[in-house]
Coordinates of C-alpha atoms in Angstrom, one line a residue:
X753 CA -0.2 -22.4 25.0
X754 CA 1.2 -20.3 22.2
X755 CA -1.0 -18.2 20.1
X756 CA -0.4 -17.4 16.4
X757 CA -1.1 -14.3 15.2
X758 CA -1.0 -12.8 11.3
X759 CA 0.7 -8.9 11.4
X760 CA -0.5 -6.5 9.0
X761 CA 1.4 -3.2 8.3
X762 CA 0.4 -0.4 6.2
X763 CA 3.4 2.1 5.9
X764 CA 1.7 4.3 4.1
X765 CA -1.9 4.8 5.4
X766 CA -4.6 5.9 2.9
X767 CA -5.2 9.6 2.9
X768 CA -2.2 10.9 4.7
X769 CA 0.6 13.5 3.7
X770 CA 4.0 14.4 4.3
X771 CA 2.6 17.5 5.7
X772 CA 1.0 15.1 8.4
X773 CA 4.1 13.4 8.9
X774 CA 8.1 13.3 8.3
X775 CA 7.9 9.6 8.7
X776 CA 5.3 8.9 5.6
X777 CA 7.7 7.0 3.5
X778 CA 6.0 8.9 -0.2
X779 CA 8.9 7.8 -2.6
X780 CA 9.3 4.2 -4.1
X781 CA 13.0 3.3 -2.0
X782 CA 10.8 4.6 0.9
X783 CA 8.0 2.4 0.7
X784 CA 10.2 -0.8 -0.4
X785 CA 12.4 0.2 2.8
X786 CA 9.4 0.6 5.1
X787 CA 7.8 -2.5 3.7
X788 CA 11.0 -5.0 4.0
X789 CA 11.3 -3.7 7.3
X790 CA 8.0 -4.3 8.5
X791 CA 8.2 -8.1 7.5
X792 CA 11.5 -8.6 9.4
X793 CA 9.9 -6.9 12.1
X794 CA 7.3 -9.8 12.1
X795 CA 4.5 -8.7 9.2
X796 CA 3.0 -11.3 7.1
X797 CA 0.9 -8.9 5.4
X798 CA 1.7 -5.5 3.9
X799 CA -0.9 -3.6 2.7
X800 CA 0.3 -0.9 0.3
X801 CA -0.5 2.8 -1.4
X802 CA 0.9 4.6 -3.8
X803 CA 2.4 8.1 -4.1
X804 CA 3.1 10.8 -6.2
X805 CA 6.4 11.3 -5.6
X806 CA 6.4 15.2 -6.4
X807 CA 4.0 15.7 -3.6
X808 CA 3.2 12.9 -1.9
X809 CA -0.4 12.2 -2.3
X810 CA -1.8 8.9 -3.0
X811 CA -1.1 8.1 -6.9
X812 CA -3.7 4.6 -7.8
X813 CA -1.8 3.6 -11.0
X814 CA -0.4 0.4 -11.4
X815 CA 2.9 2.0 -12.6
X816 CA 3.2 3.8 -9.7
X817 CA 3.0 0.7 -7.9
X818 CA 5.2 -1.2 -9.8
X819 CA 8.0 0.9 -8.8
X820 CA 8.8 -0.9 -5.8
X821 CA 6.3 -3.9 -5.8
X822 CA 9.1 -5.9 -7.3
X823 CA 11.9 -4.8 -4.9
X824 CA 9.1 -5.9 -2.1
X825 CA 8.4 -9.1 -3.6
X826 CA 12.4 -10.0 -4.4
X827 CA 13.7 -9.1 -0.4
X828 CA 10.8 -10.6 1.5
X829 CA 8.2 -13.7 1.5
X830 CA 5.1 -11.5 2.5
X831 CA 1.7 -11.4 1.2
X832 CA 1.1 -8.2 -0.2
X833 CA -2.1 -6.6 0.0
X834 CA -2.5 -3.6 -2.1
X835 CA -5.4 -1.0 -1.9
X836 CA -8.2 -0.3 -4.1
X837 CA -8.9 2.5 -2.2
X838 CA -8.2 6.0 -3.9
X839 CA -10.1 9.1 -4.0
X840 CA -14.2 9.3 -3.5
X841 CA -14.4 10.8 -7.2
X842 CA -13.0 7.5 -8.9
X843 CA -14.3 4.9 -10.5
X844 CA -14.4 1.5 -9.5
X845 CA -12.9 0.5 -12.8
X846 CA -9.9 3.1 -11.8
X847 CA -9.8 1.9 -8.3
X848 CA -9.7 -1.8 -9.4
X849 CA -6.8 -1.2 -12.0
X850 CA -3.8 -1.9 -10.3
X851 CA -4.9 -5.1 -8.4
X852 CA -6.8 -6.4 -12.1
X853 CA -3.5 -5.7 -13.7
X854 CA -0.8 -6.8 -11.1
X855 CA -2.9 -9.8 -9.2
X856 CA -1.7 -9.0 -5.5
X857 CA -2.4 -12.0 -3.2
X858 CA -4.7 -9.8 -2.0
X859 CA -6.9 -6.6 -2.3
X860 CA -8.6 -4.4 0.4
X861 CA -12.2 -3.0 -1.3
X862 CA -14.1 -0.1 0.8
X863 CA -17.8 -1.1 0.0
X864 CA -19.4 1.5 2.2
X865 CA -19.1 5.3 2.1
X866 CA -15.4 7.0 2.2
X867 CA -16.3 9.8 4.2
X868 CA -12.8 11.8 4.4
X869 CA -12.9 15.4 5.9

C-alpha cells in the first residue's frame, strides 16, 4: 500500500546567516531558485523568510517578500506558507503584516516563547 506524504521545505530557516552558511540563499533570485527547486524536488509546501539583501538577516516586510513571491507563484503550483515569525522585539501587528497584506495560503504563527540565543 502506498502512502502519501505532504513535503515542506524551508530554504531559508528563520534565524540563520550567511555567516552560518554559504548555501543560505539571502537574495530574492536565490530564494525563488531554491524555492522552484524544492517543488520539483517533490515539495508541496514552501515556507518562506525574507532577507535583507545587504546582509542577509531576516527582513519581515511584505515588500521584501514580494520580490520573489511572484516568480515562486508563476514557475510552480505550491502552497506557500510564509512566516510570521521575525524578531522577539516585534509586534504582532509587524509580524502579521506581510501575510494580512499578501494572503499566502498559509501562515506559520509562533504562539509560545522565541527563545533564540
Amino acid at each position: 500500500m502506498t502512502q502519501k506524504a505532504i513535503l515542506t521545505c524551508a530554504p531559508t530557516g528563520a534565524i540563520h546567516t550567511p555567516s552560518m552558511s554559504p548555501h543560505l540563499p539571502v537574495t530574492a533570485d536565490e530564494i525563488a531558485e531554491a524555492a522552484i527547486a524544492a517543488a520539483e524536488a517533490g515539495a508541496s509546501i514552501i515556507h518562506l523568510h525574507a532577507r535583507d539583501e545587504e546582509n542577509g538577516r531576516p527582513n519581515q516586510t511584505p515588500e521584501a517578500f514580494l520580490k520573489f513571491l511572484p516568480r515562486i507563484k508563476q514557475a510552480c503550483n505550491v502552497v506557500i506558507n510564509i512566516t510570521t515569525g521575525g524578531a522577539p522585539q516585534m509586534t504582532l501587528a509587524q509580524r502579521m503584516s506581510p501575510a494580512k497584506e499578501l494572503q499566502p495560503e498559509l501562515a506559520s504563527l509562533n504562539m509560545g516563547s522565541m527563545n533564540f540565543g
